[in-house]
mmCIF file of N, CA and C in Angstrom:
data_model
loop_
_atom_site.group_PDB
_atom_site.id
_atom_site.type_symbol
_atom_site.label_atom_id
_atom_site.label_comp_id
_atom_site.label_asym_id
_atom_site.label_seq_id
_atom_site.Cartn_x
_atom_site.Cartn_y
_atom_site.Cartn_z
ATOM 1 N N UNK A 1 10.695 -3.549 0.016
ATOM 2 C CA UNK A 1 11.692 -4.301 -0.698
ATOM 3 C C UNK A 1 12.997 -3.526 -0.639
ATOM 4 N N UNK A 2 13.975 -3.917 -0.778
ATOM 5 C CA UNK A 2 15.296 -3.542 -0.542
ATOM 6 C C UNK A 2 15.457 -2.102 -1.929
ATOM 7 N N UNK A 3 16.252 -1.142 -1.965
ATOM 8 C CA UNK A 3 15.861 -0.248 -2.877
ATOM 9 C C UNK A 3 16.725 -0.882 -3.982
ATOM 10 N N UNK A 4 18.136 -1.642 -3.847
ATOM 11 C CA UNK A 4 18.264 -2.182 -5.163
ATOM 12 C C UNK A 4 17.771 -3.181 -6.206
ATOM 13 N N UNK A 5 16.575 -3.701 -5.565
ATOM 14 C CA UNK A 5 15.692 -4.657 -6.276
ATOM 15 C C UNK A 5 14.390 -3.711 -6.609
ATOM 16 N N UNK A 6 14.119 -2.780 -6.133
ATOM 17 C CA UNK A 6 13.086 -1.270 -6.603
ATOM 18 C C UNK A 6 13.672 -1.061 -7.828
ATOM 19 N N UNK A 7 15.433 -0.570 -7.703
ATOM 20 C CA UNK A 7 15.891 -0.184 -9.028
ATOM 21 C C UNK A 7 15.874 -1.433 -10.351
ATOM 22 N N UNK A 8 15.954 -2.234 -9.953
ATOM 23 C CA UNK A 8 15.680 -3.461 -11.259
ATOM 24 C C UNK A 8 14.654 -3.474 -11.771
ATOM 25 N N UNK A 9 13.251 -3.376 -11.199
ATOM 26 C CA UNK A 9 12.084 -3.470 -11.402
ATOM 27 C C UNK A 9 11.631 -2.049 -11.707
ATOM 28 N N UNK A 10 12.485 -1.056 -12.457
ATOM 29 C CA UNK A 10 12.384 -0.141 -13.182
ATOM 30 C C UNK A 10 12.635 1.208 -12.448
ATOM 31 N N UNK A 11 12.598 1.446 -11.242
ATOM 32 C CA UNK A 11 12.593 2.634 -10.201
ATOM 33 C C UNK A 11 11.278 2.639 -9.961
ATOM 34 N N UNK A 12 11.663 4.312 -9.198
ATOM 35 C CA UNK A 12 10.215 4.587 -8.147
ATOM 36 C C UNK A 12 9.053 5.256 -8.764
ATOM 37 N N UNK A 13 9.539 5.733 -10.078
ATOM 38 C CA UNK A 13 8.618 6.129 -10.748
ATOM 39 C C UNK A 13 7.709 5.240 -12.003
ATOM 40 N N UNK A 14 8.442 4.264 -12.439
ATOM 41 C CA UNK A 14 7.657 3.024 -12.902
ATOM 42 C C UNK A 14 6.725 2.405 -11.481
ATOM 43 N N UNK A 15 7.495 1.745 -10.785
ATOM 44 C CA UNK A 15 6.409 1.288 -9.487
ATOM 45 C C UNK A 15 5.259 2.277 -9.297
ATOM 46 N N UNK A 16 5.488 3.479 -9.271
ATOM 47 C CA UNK A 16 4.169 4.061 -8.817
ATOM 48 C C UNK A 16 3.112 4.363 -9.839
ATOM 49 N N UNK A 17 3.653 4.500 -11.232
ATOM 50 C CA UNK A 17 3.089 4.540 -12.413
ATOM 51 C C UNK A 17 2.224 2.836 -12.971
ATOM 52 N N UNK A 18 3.141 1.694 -12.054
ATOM 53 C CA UNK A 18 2.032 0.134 -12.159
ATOM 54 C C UNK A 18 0.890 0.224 -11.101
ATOM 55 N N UNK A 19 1.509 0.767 -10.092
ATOM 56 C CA UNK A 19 0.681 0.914 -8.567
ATOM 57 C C UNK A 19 -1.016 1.528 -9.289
ATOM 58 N N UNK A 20 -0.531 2.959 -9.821
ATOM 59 C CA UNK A 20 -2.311 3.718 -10.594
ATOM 60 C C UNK A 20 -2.385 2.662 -11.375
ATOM 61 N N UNK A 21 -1.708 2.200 -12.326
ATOM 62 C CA UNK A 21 -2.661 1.676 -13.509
ATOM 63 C C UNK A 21 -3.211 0.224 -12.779
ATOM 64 N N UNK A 22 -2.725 -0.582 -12.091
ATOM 65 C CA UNK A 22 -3.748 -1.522 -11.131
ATOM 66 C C UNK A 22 -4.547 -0.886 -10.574
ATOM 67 N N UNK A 23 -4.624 0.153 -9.889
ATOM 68 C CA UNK A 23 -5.705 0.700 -9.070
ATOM 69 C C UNK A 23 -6.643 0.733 -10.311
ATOM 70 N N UNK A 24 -6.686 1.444 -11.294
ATOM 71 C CA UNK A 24 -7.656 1.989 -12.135
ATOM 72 C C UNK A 24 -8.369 0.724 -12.738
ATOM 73 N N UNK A 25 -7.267 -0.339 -13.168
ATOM 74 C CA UNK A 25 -8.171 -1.368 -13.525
ATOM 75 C C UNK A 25 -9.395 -2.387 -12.701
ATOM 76 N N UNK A 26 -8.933 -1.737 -10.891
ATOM 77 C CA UNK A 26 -9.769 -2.252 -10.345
ATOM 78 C C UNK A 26 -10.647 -1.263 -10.409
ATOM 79 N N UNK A 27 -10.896 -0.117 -10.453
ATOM 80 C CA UNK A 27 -11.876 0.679 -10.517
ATOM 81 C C UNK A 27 -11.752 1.784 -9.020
ATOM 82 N N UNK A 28 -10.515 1.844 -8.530
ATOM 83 C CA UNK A 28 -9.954 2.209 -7.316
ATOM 84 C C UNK A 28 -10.496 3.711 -7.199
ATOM 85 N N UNK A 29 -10.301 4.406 -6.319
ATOM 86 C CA UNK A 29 -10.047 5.661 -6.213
ATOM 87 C C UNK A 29 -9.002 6.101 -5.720
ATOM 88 N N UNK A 30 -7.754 6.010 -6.237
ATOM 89 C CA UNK A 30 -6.978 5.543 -5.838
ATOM 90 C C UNK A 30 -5.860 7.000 -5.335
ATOM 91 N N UNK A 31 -4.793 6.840 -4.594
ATOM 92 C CA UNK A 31 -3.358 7.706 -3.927
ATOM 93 C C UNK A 31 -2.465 6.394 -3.865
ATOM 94 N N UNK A 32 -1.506 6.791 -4.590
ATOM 95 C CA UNK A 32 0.071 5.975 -4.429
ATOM 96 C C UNK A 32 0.795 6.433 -3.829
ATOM 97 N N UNK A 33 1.585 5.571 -3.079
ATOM 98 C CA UNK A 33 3.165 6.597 -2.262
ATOM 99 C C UNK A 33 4.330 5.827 -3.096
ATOM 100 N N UNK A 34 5.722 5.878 -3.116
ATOM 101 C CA UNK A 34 6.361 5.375 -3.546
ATOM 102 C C UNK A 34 7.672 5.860 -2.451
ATOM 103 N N UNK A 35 8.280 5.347 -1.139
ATOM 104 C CA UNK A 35 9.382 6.268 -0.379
ATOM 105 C C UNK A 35 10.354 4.728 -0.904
ATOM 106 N N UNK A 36 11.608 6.091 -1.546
ATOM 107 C CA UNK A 36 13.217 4.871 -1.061
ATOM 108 C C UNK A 36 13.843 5.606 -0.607
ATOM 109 N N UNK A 37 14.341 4.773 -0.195
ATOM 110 C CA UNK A 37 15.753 4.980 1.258
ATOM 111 C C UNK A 37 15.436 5.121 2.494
ATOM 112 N N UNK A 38 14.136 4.356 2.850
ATOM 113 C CA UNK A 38 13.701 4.243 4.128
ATOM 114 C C UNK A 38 14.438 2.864 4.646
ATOM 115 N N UNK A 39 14.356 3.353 6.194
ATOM 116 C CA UNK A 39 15.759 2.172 6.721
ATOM 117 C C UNK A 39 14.603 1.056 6.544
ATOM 118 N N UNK A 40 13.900 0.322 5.874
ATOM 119 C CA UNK A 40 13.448 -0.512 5.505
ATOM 120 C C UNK A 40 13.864 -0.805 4.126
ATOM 121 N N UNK A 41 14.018 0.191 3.173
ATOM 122 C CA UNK A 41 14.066 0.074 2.009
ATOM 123 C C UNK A 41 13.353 0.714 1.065
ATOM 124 N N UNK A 42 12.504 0.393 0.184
ATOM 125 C CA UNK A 42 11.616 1.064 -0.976
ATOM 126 C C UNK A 42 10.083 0.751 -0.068
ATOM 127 N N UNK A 43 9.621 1.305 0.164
ATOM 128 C CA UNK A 43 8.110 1.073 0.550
ATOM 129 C C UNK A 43 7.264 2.127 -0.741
ATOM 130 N N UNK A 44 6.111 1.088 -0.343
ATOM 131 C CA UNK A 44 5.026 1.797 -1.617
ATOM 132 C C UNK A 44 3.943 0.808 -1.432
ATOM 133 N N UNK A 45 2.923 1.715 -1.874
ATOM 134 C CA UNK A 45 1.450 1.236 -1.444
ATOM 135 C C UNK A 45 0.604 2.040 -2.548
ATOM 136 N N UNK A 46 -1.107 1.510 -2.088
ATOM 137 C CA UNK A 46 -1.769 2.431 -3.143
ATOM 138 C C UNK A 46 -2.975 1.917 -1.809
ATOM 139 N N UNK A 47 -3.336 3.820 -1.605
ATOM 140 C CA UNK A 47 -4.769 3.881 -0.619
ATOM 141 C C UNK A 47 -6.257 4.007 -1.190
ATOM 142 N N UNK A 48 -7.181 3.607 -1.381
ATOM 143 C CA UNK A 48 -8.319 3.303 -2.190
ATOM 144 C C UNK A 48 -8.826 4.155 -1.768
ATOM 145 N N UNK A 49 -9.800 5.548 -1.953
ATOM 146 C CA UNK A 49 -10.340 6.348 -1.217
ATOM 147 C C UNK A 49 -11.849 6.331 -1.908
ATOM 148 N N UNK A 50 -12.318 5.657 -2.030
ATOM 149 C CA UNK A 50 -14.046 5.015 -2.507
ATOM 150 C C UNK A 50 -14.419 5.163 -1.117
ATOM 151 N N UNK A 51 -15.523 5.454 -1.321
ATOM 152 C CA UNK A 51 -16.508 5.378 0.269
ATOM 153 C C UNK A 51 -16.926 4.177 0.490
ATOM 154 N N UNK A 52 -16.765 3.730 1.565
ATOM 155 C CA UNK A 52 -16.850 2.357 2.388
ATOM 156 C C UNK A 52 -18.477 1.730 2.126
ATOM 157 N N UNK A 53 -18.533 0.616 1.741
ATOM 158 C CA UNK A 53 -19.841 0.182 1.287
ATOM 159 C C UNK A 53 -20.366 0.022 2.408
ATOM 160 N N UNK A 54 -21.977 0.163 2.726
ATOM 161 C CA UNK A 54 -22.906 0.305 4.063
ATOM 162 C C UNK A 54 -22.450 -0.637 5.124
ATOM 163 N N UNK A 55 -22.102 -2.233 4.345
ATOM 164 C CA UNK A 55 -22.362 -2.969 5.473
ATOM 165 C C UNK A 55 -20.682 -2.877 6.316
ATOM 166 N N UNK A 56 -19.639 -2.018 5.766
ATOM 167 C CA UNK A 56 -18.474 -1.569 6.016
ATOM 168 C C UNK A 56 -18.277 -0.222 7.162
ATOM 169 N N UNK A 57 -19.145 0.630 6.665
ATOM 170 C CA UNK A 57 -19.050 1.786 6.989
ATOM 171 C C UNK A 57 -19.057 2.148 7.951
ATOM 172 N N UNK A 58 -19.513 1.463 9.584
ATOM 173 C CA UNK A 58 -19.365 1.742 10.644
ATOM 174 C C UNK A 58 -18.238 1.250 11.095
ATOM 175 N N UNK A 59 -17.788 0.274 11.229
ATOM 176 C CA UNK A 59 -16.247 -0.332 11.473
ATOM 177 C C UNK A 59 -15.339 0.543 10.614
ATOM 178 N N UNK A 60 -15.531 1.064 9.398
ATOM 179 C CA UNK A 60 -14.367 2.057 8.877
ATOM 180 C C UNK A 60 -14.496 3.488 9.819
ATOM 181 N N UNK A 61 -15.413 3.515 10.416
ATOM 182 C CA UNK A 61 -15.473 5.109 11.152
ATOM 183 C C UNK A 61 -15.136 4.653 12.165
ATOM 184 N N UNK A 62 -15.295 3.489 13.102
ATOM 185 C CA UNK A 62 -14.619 2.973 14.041
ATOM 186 C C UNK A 62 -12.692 3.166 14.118
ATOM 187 N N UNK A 63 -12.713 2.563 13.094
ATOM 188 C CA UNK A 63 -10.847 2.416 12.809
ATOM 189 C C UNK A 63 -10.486 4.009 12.828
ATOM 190 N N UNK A 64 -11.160 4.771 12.010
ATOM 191 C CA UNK A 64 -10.445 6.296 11.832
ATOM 192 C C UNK A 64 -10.912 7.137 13.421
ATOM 193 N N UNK A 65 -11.808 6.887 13.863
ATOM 194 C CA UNK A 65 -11.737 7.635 14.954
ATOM 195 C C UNK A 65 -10.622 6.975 16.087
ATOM 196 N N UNK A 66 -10.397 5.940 15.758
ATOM 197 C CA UNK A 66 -9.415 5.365 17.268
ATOM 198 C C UNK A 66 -8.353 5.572 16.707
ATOM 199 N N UNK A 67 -7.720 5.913 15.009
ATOM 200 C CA UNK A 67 -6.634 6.111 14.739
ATOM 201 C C UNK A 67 -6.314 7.780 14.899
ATOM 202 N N UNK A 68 -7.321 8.375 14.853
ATOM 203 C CA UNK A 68 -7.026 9.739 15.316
ATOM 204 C C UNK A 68 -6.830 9.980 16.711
ATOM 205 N N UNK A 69 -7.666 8.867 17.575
ATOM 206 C CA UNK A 69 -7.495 9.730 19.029
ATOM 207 C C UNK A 69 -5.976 9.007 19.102
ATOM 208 N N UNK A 70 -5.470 8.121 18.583
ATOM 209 C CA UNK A 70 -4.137 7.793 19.185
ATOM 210 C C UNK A 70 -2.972 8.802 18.475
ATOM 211 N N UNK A 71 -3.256 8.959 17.418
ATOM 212 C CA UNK A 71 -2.448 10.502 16.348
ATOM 213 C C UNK A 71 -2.535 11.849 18.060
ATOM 214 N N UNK A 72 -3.972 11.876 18.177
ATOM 215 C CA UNK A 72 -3.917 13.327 18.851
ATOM 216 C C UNK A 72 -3.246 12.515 20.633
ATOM 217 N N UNK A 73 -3.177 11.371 21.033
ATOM 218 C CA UNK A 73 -2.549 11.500 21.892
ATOM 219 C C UNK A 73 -1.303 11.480 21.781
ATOM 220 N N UNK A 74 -0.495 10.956 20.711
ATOM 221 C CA UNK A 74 0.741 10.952 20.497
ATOM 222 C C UNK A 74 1.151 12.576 20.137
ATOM 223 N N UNK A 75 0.833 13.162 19.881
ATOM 224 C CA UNK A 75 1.124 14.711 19.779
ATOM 225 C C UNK A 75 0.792 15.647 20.919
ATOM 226 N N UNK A 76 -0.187 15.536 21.479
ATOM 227 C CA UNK A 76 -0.809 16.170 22.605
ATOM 228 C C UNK A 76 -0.612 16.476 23.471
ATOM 229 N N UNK A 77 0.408 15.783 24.113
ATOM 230 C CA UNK A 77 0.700 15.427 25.332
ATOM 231 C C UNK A 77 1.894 15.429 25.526
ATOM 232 N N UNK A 78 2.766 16.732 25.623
ATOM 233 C CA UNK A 78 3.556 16.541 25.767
ATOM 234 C C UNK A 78 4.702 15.805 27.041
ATOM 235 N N UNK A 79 5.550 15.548 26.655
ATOM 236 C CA UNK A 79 6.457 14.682 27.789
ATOM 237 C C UNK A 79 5.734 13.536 28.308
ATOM 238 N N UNK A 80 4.382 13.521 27.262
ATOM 239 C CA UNK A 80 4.383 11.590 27.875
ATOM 240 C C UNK A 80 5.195 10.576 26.838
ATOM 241 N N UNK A 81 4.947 9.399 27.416
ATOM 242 C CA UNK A 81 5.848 8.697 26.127
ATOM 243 C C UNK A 81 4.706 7.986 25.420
ATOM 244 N N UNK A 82 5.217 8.101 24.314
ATOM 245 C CA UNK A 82 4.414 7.487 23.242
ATOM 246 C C UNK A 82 4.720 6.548 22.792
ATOM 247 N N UNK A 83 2.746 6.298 22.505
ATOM 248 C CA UNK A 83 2.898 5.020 22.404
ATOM 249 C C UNK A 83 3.117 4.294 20.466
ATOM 250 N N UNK A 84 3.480 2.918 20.971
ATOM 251 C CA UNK A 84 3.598 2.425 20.061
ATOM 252 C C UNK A 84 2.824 2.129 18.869
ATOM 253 N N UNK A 85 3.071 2.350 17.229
ATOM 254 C CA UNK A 85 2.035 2.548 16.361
ATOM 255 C C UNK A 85 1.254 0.969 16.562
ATOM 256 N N UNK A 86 -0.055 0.632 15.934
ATOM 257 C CA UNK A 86 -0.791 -0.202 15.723
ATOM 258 C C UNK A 86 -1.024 -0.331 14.468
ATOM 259 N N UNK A 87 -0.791 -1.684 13.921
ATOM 260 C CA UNK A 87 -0.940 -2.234 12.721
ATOM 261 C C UNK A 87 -2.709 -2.607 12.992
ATOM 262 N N UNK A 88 -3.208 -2.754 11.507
ATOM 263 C CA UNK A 88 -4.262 -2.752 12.336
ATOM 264 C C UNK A 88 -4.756 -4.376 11.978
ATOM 265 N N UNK A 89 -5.361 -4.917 12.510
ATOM 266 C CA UNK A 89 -5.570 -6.534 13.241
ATOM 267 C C UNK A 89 -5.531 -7.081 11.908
ATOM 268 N N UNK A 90 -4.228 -8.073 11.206
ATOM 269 C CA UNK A 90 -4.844 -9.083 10.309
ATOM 270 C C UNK A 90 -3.460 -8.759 9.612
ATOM 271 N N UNK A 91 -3.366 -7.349 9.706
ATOM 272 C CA UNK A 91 -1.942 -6.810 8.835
ATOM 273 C C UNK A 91 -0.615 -7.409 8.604
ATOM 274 N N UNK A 92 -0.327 -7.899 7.444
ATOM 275 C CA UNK A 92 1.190 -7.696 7.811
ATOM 276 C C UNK A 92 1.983 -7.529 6.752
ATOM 277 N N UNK A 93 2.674 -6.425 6.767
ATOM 278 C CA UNK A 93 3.686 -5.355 5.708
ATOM 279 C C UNK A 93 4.434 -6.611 4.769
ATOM 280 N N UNK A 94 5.032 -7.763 5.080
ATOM 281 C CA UNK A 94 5.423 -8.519 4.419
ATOM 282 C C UNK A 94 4.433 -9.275 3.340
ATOM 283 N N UNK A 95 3.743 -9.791 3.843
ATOM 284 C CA UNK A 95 2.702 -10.387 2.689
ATOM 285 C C UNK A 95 2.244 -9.261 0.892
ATOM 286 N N UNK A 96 1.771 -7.845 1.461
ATOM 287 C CA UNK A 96 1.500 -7.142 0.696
ATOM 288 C C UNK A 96 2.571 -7.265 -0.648
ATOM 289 N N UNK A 97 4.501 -6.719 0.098
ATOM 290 C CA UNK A 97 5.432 -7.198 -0.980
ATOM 291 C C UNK A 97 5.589 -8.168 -1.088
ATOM 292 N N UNK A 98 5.255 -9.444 -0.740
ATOM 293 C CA UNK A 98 5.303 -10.911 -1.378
ATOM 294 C C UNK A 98 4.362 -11.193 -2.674
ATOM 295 N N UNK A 99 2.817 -10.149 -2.392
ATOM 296 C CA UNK A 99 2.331 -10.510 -3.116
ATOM 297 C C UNK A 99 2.074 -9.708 -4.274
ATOM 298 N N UNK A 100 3.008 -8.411 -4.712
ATOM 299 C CA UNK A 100 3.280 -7.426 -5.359
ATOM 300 C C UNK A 100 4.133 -8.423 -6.289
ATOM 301 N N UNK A 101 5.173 -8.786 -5.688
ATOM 302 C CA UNK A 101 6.437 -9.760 -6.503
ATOM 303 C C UNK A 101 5.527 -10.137 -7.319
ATOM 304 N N UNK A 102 5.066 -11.696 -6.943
ATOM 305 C CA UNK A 102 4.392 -12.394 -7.296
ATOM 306 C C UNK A 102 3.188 -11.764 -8.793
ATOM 307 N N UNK A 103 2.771 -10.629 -8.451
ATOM 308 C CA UNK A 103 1.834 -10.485 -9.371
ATOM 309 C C UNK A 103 2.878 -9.867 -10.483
ATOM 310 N N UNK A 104 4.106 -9.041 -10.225
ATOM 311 C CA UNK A 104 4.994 -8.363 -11.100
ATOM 312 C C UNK A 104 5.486 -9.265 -12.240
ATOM 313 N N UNK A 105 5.726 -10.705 -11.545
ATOM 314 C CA UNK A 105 6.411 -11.947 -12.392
ATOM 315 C C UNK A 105 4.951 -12.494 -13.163
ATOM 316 N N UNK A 106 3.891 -12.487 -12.775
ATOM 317 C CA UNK A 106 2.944 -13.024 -13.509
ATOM 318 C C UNK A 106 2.604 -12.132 -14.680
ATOM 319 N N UNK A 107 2.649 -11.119 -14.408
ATOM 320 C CA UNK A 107 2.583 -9.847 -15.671
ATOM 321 C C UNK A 107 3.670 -9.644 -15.937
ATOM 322 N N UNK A 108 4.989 -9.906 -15.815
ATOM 323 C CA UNK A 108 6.049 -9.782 -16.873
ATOM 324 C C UNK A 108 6.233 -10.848 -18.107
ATOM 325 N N UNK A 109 5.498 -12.097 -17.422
ATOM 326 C CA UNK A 109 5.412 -13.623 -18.368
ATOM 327 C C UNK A 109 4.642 -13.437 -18.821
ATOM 328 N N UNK A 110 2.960 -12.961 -18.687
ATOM 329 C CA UNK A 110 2.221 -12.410 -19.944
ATOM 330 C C UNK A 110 2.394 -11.739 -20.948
ATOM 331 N N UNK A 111 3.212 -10.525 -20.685
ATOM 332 C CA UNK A 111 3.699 -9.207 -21.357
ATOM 333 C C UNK A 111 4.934 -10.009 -22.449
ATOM 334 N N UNK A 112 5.755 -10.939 -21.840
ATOM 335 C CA UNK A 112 6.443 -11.123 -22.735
ATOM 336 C C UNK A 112 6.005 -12.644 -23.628
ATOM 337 N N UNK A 113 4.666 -13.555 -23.501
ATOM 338 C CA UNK A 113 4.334 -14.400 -24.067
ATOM 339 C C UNK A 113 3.911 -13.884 -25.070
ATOM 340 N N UNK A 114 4.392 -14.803 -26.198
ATOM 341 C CA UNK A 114 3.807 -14.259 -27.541
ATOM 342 C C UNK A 114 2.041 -13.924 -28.288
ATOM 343 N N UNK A 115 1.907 -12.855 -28.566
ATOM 344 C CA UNK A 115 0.176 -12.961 -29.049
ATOM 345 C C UNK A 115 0.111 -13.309 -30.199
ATOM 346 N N UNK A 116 -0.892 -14.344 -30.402
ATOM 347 C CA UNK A 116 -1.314 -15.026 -31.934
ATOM 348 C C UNK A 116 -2.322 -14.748 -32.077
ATOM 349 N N UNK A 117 -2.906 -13.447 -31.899
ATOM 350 C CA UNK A 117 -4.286 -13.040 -32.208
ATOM 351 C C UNK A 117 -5.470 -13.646 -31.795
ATOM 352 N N UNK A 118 -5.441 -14.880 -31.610
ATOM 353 C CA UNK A 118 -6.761 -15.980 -31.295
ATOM 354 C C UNK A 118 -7.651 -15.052 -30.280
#
């Protein structure tokens, strides 16, 4: 998101302080990043580090070993050209902040609807 709409929505240290407390309510194991002033803008995420459930767990060792051999060829080798990063199949960086917004405005209209105890 652009970093002056980061700063409305409280800064980088509120965002990363909603980022844990969602993780925790899902039961996450959770790492937050929070970067602004990337020529994108404010980026921020939260990485789940729970061990991959069985019927997961070979396709997650799949992904990390092909993301390392492309890490160690992009370093390795020097004076070749490197290659381009890989999103990985399904991804896309826009949806995630569409759907961050979206949940921010649904919990700001709760937070500020009135409680009548019921």
């Amino acid at each position: 998101m652009p970093d002056a709409e980061a700063d409305e929505l409280g800064g980088a240290d509120l965002l990363r302080a909603s980022l844990r407390a969602a993780a925790r309510q899902l039961g996450w194991k959770a790492e937050t990043y929070v970067w602004v002033g990337t020529q994108h803008g404010t980026m921020m995420g939260v990485v789940d580090r729970r061990q991959a459930p069985a019927p997961f767990a070979d396709a997650v060792q799949r992904d990390m070993a092909r993301r390392m051999r492309a890490a160690v060829d992009r370093v390795g080798r020097p004076g070749s050209p490197r290659p381009a990063p890989v999103l990985a199949p399904g991804s896309d960086l826009r949806m995630p902040t569409a759907a961050f917004r979206a949940a921010y405005e649904k919990a700001r209209h709760e937070a500020s609807a009135p409680s009548w105890g019921v």
